[in-house]
C-alpha cells in the first residue's frame, strides 16, 4: 500500500510543481513583459482542472502516509519526521492563504499595471512548492 500512496503523492507533486515552474518560468515573464494578464488567466484556467486535484491528492496521500505508515502526530515537532511533515503542512497552509488572497483580492482588480503583484504570488507559491518537495524528500530520508 505504501508504494501506491507514494506513487500518487509524487505524481501529484510532479503536476503541481511542474505546472508552477512552467507558469513562473515561461508564462509569467511574457505576461509581465507585455503587461497582458490574459496570459496568466488563460494558463490558470487550464491548469486549475489538473493542478487542484493534484494538490488534493498530495494532501490526502500525505496525511494518510504520515498517520498510517510513519505514525507521527500532525503538527508535532517531537522528532525529525514530525518536524518535516509539520513544516510541509504549514507551507501548504501558506499556499492556500496566498491562493485565497489572489482569488479574492488580486484577480478581481488585475490589469497590466498591477500584474507584478500577481507575479509575486506566483513566485511565492512556486518557491514554497519546491520547499515542500525538499521537505518531502527529507521525510523519505528520516526527516529534517
PDB file of C-alpha atoms in Angstrom:
ATOM      1  CA  UNK A   1       0.000   0.000   0.000  1.00  0.00           C
ATOM      2  CA  UNK A   2       2.826   2.417   0.853  1.00  0.00           C
ATOM      3  CA  UNK A   3       4.271   2.139  -2.642  1.00  0.00           C
ATOM      4  CA  UNK A   4       0.977   3.201  -4.263  1.00  0.00           C
ATOM      5  CA  UNK A   5       0.431   6.059  -1.834  1.00  0.00           C
ATOM      6  CA  UNK A   6       3.938   7.318  -2.531  1.00  0.00           C
ATOM      7  CA  UNK A   7       3.471   6.991  -6.302  1.00  0.00           C
ATOM      8  CA  UNK A   8       0.241   9.011  -6.243  1.00  0.00           C
ATOM      9  CA  UNK A   9       1.817  11.548  -3.884  1.00  0.00           C
ATOM     10  CA  UNK A  10       4.804  12.019  -6.188  1.00  0.00           C
ATOM     11  CA  UNK A  11       2.576  12.195  -9.289  1.00  0.00           C
ATOM     12  CA  UNK A  12       0.537  14.921  -7.623  1.00  0.00           C
ATOM     13  CA  UNK A  13       3.717  16.797  -6.717  1.00  0.00           C
ATOM     14  CA  UNK A  14       5.021  16.433 -10.260  1.00  0.00           C
ATOM     15  CA  UNK A  15       1.891  18.012 -11.698  1.00  0.00           C
ATOM     16  CA  UNK A  16       1.656  20.749  -9.066  1.00  0.00           C
ATOM     17  CA  UNK A  17       5.314  21.776  -9.012  1.00  0.00           C
ATOM     18  CA  UNK A  18       5.849  21.261 -12.737  1.00  0.00           C
ATOM     19  CA  UNK A  19       2.846  23.396 -13.594  1.00  0.00           C
ATOM     20  CA  UNK A  20       4.003  26.193 -11.322  1.00  0.00           C
ATOM     21  CA  UNK A  21       7.523  26.076 -12.694  1.00  0.00           C
ATOM     22  CA  UNK A  22       6.137  26.362 -16.245  1.00  0.00           C
ATOM     23  CA  UNK A  23       3.902  29.238 -15.145  1.00  0.00           C
ATOM     24  CA  UNK A  24       6.717  31.005 -13.315  1.00  0.00           C
ATOM     25  CA  UNK A  25       9.491  30.493 -15.873  1.00  0.00           C
ATOM     26  CA  UNK A  26       7.576  30.570 -19.177  1.00  0.00           C
ATOM     27  CA  UNK A  27       4.268  32.440 -18.929  1.00  0.00           C
ATOM     28  CA  UNK A  28       4.888  34.963 -16.149  1.00  0.00           C
ATOM     29  CA  UNK A  29       7.874  36.661 -17.843  1.00  0.00           C
ATOM     30  CA  UNK A  30       5.902  37.019 -21.091  1.00  0.00           C
ATOM     31  CA  UNK A  31       2.866  38.389 -19.253  1.00  0.00           C
ATOM     32  CA  UNK A  32       4.994  40.894 -17.338  1.00  0.00           C
ATOM     33  CA  UNK A  33       6.891  41.954 -20.460  1.00  0.00           C
ATOM     34  CA  UNK A  34       3.700  42.549 -22.460  1.00  0.00           C
ATOM     35  CA  UNK A  35       1.613  43.643 -19.448  1.00  0.00           C
ATOM     36  CA  UNK A  36      -1.013  41.125 -20.514  1.00  0.00           C
ATOM     37  CA  UNK A  37      -2.825  39.483 -17.576  1.00  0.00           C
ATOM     38  CA  UNK A  38      -4.779  37.347 -20.065  1.00  0.00           C
ATOM     39  CA  UNK A  39      -1.713  35.133 -20.473  1.00  0.00           C
ATOM     40  CA  UNK A  40      -1.790  34.217 -16.782  1.00  0.00           C
ATOM     41  CA  UNK A  41      -5.589  33.931 -16.656  1.00  0.00           C
ATOM     42  CA  UNK A  42      -5.569  31.575 -19.638  1.00  0.00           C
ATOM     43  CA  UNK A  43      -2.894  29.344 -18.102  1.00  0.00           C
ATOM     44  CA  UNK A  44      -4.582  29.343 -14.696  1.00  0.00           C
ATOM     45  CA  UNK A  45      -7.984  28.372 -16.070  1.00  0.00           C
ATOM     46  CA  UNK A  46      -6.466  25.375 -17.858  1.00  0.00           C
ATOM     47  CA  UNK A  47      -4.091  24.363 -15.058  1.00  0.00           C
ATOM     48  CA  UNK A  48      -6.690  24.507 -12.270  1.00  0.00           C
ATOM     49  CA  UNK A  49      -8.531  21.496 -13.705  1.00  0.00           C
ATOM     50  CA  UNK A  50      -5.499  19.280 -13.138  1.00  0.00           C
ATOM     51  CA  UNK A  51      -3.453  21.270 -10.598  1.00  0.00           C
ATOM     52  CA  UNK A  52      -6.036  21.487  -7.820  1.00  0.00           C
ATOM     53  CA  UNK A  53      -6.879  17.764  -7.938  1.00  0.00           C
ATOM     54  CA  UNK A  54      -3.133  17.044  -7.900  1.00  0.00           C
ATOM     55  CA  UNK A  55      -2.760  19.177  -4.781  1.00  0.00           C
ATOM     56  CA  UNK A  56      -5.735  17.413  -3.175  1.00  0.00           C
ATOM     57  CA  UNK A  57      -4.175  14.023  -3.963  1.00  0.00           C
ATOM     58  CA  UNK A  58      -0.954  15.156  -2.295  1.00  0.00           C
ATOM     59  CA  UNK A  59      -2.853  16.282   0.789  1.00  0.00           C
ATOM     60  CA  UNK A  60      -4.812  13.039   1.102  1.00  0.00           C
ATOM     61  CA  UNK A  61      -1.901  10.698   0.424  1.00  0.00           C
ATOM     62  CA  UNK A  62       0.480  12.764   2.545  1.00  0.00           C
ATOM     63  CA  UNK A  63      -1.747  12.731   5.605  1.00  0.00           C
ATOM     64  CA  UNK A  64      -2.544   9.046   5.033  1.00  0.00           C
ATOM     65  CA  UNK A  65       1.169   8.147   4.927  1.00  0.00           C
ATOM     66  CA  UNK A  66       2.015  10.380   7.892  1.00  0.00           C
ATOM     67  CA  UNK A  67      -0.587   8.793  10.129  1.00  0.00           C
ATOM     68  CA  UNK A  68      -0.755   5.178   8.983  1.00  0.00           C
ATOM     69  CA  UNK A  69       2.804   4.469   7.880  1.00  0.00           C
ATOM     70  CA  UNK A  70       5.062   6.913   9.699  1.00  0.00           C
ATOM     71  CA  UNK A  71       2.806   7.073  12.808  1.00  0.00           C
ATOM     72  CA  UNK A  72       3.506  10.725  13.510  1.00  0.00           C
ATOM     73  CA  UNK A  73       1.388  13.383  15.148  1.00  0.00           C
ATOM     74  CA  UNK A  74       0.387  16.028  12.653  1.00  0.00           C
ATOM     75  CA  UNK A  75       1.649  19.447  13.711  1.00  0.00           C
ATOM     76  CA  UNK A  76       4.218  17.954  16.060  1.00  0.00           C
ATOM     77  CA  UNK A  77       7.920  18.614  16.465  1.00  0.00           C
ATOM     78  CA  UNK A  78       8.865  15.620  18.641  1.00  0.00           C
ATOM     79  CA  UNK A  79      11.251  14.123  16.069  1.00  0.00           C
ATOM     80  CA  UNK A  80      12.757  14.957  12.676  1.00  0.00           C
ATOM     81  CA  UNK A  81       9.988  13.115  10.801  1.00  0.00           C
ATOM     82  CA  UNK A  82       7.205  15.013  12.567  1.00  0.00           C
ATOM     83  CA  UNK A  83       9.067  18.269  12.051  1.00  0.00           C
ATOM     84  CA  UNK A  84       9.376  17.722   8.290  1.00  0.00           C
ATOM     85  CA  UNK A  85       5.694  16.793   7.959  1.00  0.00           C
ATOM     86  CA  UNK A  86       4.617  19.740  10.112  1.00  0.00           C
ATOM     87  CA  UNK A  87       6.689  22.126   8.013  1.00  0.00           C
ATOM     88  CA  UNK A  88       5.054  20.716   4.864  1.00  0.00           C
ATOM     89  CA  UNK A  89       1.591  21.289   6.354  1.00  0.00           C
ATOM     90  CA  UNK A  90       2.474  24.852   7.366  1.00  0.00           C
ATOM     91  CA  UNK A  91       3.797  25.538   3.857  1.00  0.00           C
ATOM     92  CA  UNK A  92       0.581  24.111   2.412  1.00  0.00           C
ATOM     93  CA  UNK A  93      -1.440  26.449   4.627  1.00  0.00           C
ATOM     94  CA  UNK A  94       0.593  29.407   3.331  1.00  0.00           C
ATOM     95  CA  UNK A  95      -0.113  28.316  -0.259  1.00  0.00           C
ATOM     96  CA  UNK A  96      -3.831  28.122   0.492  1.00  0.00           C
ATOM     97  CA  UNK A  97      -3.783  31.595   2.063  1.00  0.00           C
ATOM     98  CA  UNK A  98      -1.920  33.021  -0.936  1.00  0.00           C
ATOM     99  CA  UNK A  99      -4.384  31.365  -3.319  1.00  0.00           C
ATOM    100  CA  UNK A 100      -7.405  32.722  -1.445  1.00  0.00           C
ATOM    101  CA  UNK A 101      -5.853  36.193  -1.339  1.00  0.00           C
ATOM    102  CA  UNK A 102      -5.096  36.093  -5.058  1.00  0.00           C
ATOM    103  CA  UNK A 103      -8.571  34.817  -5.960  1.00  0.00           C
ATOM    104  CA  UNK A 104     -10.468  37.308  -3.775  1.00  0.00           C
ATOM    105  CA  UNK A 105      -8.295  40.422  -3.914  1.00  0.00           C
ATOM    106  CA  UNK A 106      -5.779  40.262  -6.758  1.00  0.00           C
ATOM    107  CA  UNK A 107      -7.636  38.686  -9.694  1.00  0.00           C
ATOM    108  CA  UNK A 108     -10.734  40.937  -9.459  1.00  0.00           C
ATOM    109  CA  UNK A 109      -8.559  44.072  -9.880  1.00  0.00           C
ATOM    110  CA  UNK A 110      -5.948  42.545 -12.183  1.00  0.00           C
ATOM    111  CA  UNK A 111      -4.653  44.677 -15.035  1.00  0.00           C
ATOM    112  CA  UNK A 112      -1.380  45.282 -16.848  1.00  0.00           C
ATOM    113  CA  UNK A 113      -0.184  47.810 -14.286  1.00  0.00           C
ATOM    114  CA  UNK A 114      -0.597  45.644 -11.173  1.00  0.00           C
ATOM    115  CA  UNK A 115       0.274  42.318 -12.788  1.00  0.00           C
ATOM    116  CA  UNK A 116       3.589  42.334 -10.918  1.00  0.00           C
ATOM    117  CA  UNK A 117       1.678  41.782  -7.655  1.00  0.00           C
ATOM    118  CA  UNK A 118       0.194  38.558  -9.013  1.00  0.00           C
ATOM    119  CA  UNK A 119       3.699  37.709 -10.193  1.00  0.00           C
ATOM    120  CA  UNK A 120       4.885  37.904  -6.585  1.00  0.00           C
ATOM    121  CA  UNK A 121       2.145  35.444  -5.607  1.00  0.00           C
ATOM    122  CA  UNK A 122       3.172  33.086  -8.415  1.00  0.00           C
ATOM    123  CA  UNK A 123       6.847  33.236  -7.447  1.00  0.00           C
ATOM    124  CA  UNK A 124       5.965  32.691  -3.774  1.00  0.00           C
ATOM    125  CA  UNK A 125       3.731  29.666  -4.479  1.00  0.00           C
ATOM    126  CA  UNK A 126       6.358  28.171  -6.792  1.00  0.00           C
ATOM    127  CA  UNK A 127       9.137  28.660  -4.242  1.00  0.00           C
ATOM    128  CA  UNK A 128       7.036  27.251  -1.412  1.00  0.00           C
ATOM    129  CA  UNK A 129       6.096  24.268  -3.579  1.00  0.00           C
ATOM    130  CA  UNK A 130       9.767  23.500  -4.212  1.00  0.00           C
ATOM    131  CA  UNK A 131      10.405  23.808  -0.463  1.00  0.00           C
ATOM    132  CA  UNK A 132       7.604  21.307   0.120  1.00  0.00           C
ATOM    133  CA  UNK A 133       9.393  18.979  -2.294  1.00  0.00           C
ATOM    134  CA  UNK A 134      12.587  19.373  -0.276  1.00  0.00           C
ATOM    135  CA  UNK A 135      10.838  18.512   2.988  1.00  0.00           C
ATOM    136  CA  UNK A 136       9.008  15.649   1.289  1.00  0.00           C
ATOM    137  CA  UNK A 137      12.303  14.160   0.190  1.00  0.00           C
ATOM    138  CA  UNK A 138      13.638  14.673   3.712  1.00  0.00           C
ATOM    139  CA  UNK A 139      10.712  12.604   5.049  1.00  0.00           C
ATOM    140  CA  UNK A 140      11.857   9.733   2.866  1.00  0.00           C
ATOM    141  CA  UNK A 141      15.293  10.008   4.486  1.00  0.00           C
ATOM    142  CA  UNK A 142      14.196  10.281   8.107  1.00  0.00           C
ATOM    143  CA  UNK A 143      13.146  13.923   8.421  1.00  0.00           C
ATOM    144  CA  UNK A 144      14.964  17.195   8.918  1.00  0.00           C
TER     145      UNK A 144
END
